[in-house]
CSV table of C-alpha atoms in Angstrom, one decimal:
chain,number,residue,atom,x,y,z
A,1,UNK,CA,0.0,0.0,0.0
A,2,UNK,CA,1.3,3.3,-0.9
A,3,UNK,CA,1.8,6.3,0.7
A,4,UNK,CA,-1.0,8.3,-0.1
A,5,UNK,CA,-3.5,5.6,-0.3
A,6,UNK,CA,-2.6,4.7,3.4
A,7,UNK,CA,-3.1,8.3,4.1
A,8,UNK,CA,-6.8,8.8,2.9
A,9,UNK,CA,-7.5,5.4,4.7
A,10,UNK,CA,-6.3,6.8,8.2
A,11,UNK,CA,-7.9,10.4,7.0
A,12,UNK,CA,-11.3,8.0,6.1
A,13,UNK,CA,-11.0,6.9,10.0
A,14,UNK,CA,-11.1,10.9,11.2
A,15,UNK,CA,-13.7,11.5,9.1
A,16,UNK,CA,-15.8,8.7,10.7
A,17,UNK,CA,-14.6,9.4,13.8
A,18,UNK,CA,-16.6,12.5,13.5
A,19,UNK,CA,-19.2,10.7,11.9
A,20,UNK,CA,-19.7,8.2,14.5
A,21,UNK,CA,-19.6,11.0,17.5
A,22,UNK,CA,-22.1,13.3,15.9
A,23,UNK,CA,-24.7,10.7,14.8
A,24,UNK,CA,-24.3,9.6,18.1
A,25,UNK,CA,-25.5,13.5,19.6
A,26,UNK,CA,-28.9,12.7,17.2
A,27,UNK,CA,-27.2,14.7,13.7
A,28,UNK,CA,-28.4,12.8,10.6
A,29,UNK,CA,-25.6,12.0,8.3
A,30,UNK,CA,-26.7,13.4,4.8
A,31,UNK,CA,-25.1,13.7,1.3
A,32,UNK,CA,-24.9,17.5,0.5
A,33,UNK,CA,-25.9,17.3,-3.1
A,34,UNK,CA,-29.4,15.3,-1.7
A,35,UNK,CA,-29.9,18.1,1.0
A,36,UNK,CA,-29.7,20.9,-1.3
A,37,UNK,CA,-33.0,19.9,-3.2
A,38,UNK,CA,-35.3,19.4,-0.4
A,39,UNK,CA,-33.2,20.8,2.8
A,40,UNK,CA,-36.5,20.4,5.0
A,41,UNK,CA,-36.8,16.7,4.1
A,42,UNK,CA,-34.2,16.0,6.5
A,43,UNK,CA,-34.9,17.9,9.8
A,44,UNK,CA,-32.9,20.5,11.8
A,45,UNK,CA,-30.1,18.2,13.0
A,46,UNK,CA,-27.8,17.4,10.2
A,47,UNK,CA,-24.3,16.5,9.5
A,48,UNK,CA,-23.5,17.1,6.0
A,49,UNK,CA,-21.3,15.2,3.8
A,50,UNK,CA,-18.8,16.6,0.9
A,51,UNK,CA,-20.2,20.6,1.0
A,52,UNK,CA,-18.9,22.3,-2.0
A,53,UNK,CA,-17.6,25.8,-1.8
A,54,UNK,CA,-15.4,28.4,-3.9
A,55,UNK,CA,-11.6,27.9,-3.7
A,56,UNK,CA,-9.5,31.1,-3.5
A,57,UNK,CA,-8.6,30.0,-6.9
A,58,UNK,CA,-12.5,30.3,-8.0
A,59,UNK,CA,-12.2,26.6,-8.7
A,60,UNK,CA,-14.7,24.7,-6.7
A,61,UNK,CA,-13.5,23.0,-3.8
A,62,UNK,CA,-15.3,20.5,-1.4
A,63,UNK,CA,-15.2,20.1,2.8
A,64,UNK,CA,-15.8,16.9,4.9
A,65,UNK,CA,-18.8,18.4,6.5
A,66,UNK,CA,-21.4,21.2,7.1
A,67,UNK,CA,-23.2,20.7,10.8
A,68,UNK,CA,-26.2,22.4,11.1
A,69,UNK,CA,-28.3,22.9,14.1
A,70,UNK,CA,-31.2,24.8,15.0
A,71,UNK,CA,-31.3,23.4,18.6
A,72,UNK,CA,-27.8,24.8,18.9
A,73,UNK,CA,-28.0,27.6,16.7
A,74,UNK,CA,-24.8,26.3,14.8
A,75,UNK,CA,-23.8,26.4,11.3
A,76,UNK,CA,-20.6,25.1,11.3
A,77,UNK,CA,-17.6,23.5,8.4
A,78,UNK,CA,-16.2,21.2,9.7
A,79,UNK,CA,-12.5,20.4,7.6
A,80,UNK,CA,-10.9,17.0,8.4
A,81,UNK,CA,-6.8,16.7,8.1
A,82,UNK,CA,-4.6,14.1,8.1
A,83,UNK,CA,-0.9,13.4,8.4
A,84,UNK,CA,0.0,10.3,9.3
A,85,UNK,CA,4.1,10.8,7.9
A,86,UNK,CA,5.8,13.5,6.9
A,87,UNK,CA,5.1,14.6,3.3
A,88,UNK,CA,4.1,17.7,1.6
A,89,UNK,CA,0.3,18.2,2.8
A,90,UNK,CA,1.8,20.7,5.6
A,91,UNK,CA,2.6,22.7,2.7
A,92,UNK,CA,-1.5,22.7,1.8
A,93,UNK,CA,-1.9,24.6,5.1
A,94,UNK,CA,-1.5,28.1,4.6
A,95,UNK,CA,-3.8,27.7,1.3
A,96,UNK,CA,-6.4,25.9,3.7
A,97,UNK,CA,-6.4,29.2,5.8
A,98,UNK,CA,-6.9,31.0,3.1
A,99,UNK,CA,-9.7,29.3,2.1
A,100,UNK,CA,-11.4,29.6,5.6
A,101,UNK,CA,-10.9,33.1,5.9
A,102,UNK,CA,-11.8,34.1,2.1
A,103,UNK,CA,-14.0,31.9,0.9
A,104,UNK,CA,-15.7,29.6,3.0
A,105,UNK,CA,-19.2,31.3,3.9
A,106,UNK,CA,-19.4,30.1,7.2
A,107,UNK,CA,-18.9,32.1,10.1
A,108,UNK,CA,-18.1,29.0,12.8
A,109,UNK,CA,-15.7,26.6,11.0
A,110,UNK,CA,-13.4,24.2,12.7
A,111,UNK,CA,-10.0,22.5,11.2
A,112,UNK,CA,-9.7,19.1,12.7
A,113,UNK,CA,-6.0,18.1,12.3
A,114,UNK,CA,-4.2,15.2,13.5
A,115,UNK,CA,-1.6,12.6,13.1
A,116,UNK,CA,1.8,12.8,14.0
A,117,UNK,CA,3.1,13.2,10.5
A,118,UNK,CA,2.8,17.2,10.4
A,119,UNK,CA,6.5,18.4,9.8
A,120,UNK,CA,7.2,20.7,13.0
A,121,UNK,CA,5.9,24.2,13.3
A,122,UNK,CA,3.1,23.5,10.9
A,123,UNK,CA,0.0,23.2,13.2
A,124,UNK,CA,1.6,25.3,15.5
A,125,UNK,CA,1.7,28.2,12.3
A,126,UNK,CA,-2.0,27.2,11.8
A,127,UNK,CA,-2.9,27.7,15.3
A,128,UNK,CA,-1.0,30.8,15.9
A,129,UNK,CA,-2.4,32.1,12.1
A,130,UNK,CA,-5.9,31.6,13.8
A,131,UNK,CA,-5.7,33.1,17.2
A,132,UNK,CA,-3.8,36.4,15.3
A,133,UNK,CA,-6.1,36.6,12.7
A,134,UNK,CA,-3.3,36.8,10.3
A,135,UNK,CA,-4.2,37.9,6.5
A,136,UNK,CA,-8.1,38.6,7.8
A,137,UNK,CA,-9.8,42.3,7.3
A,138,UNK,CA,-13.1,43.2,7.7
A,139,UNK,CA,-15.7,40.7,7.8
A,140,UNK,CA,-13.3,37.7,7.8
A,141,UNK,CA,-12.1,39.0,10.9
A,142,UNK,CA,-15.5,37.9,12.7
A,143,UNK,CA,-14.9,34.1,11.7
A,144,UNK,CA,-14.8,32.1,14.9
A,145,UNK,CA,-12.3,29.1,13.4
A,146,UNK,CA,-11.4,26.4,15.9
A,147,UNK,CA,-8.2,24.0,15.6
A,148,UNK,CA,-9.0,20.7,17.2
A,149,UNK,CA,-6.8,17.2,16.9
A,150,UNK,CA,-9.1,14.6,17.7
A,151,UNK,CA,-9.1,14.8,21.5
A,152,UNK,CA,-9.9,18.6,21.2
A,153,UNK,CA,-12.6,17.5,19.3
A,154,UNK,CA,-14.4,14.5,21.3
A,155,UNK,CA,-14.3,16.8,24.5
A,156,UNK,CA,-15.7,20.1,22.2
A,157,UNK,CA,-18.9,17.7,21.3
A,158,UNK,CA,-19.2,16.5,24.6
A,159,UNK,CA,-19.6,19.8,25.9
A,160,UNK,CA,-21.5,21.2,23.7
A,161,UNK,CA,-24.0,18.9,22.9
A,162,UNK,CA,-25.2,17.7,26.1
């Protein structure tokens, strides 16, 4: 098994580690594309799946998820990340931030990132990017955008959906 293919399988485990957590607080798991034609088919509670958006690029570009909660009052992207040896996808970081700030619509969006593969100082760039606000002006500066590993969060859901 090659690199990369071993690295989407681990990346497929976060992905339904956050799957299996959130169906477990009552969200039901939809496809994004089967939402978007009949949105109230499906209740408030959903978790959706593959969520297209606009790349800095203007090339379309897809997240993990989309949770959206009326109980809660949360519309939150959820971006899943991977790394389980070193490699280039640190490199993908900055351009992920990017993204969140300029171009995802959401105001709440959350980076999950884990694996011990992240070269040193990247997350910690990510993170300190966040909490400064780096490269953000007007609007984008509002964004409330959470860095989680997979610990983070487990204990984020557990507090917050209780």
């Amino acid at each position: 098994m090659g690199k990369g293919q071993k690295g989407n399988i681990t990346g497929n485990q976060l992905e339904t580690a956050v799957k299996t957590v959130l169906a477990g607080k009552g969200f039901k798991i939809v496809k994004y594309r089967d939402w978007v034609k009949s949105p109230s088919s499906f209740g408030d509670e959903v978790l959706l799946t593959n969520v297209p958006y606009t790349t800095i690029y203007k090339h379309r570009g897809n997240t993990e998820f989309l949770l959206i909660s009326k109980t809660y009052d949360l519309v939150m992207r959820i971006e899943c990340k991977w790394q389980q040896t070193s490699g280039s996808v640190d490199e993908k970081l900055p351009y992920l931030y990017l993204n969140v700030i300029e171009s995802m619509p959401e105001n709440k969006i959350m980076i999950l990132i884990d694996g011990r593969g992240w070269k040193e100082g990247a997350i910690l760039w990510l993170k300190d990017a966040v909490k400064r606000k780096k490269y953000t002006e007007g609007l984008n500066k509002k964004k409330e955008i959470l860095v989680f590993n997979l610990t983070d969060f487990f204990t984020w859901a557990n507090k917050t959906f209780t």
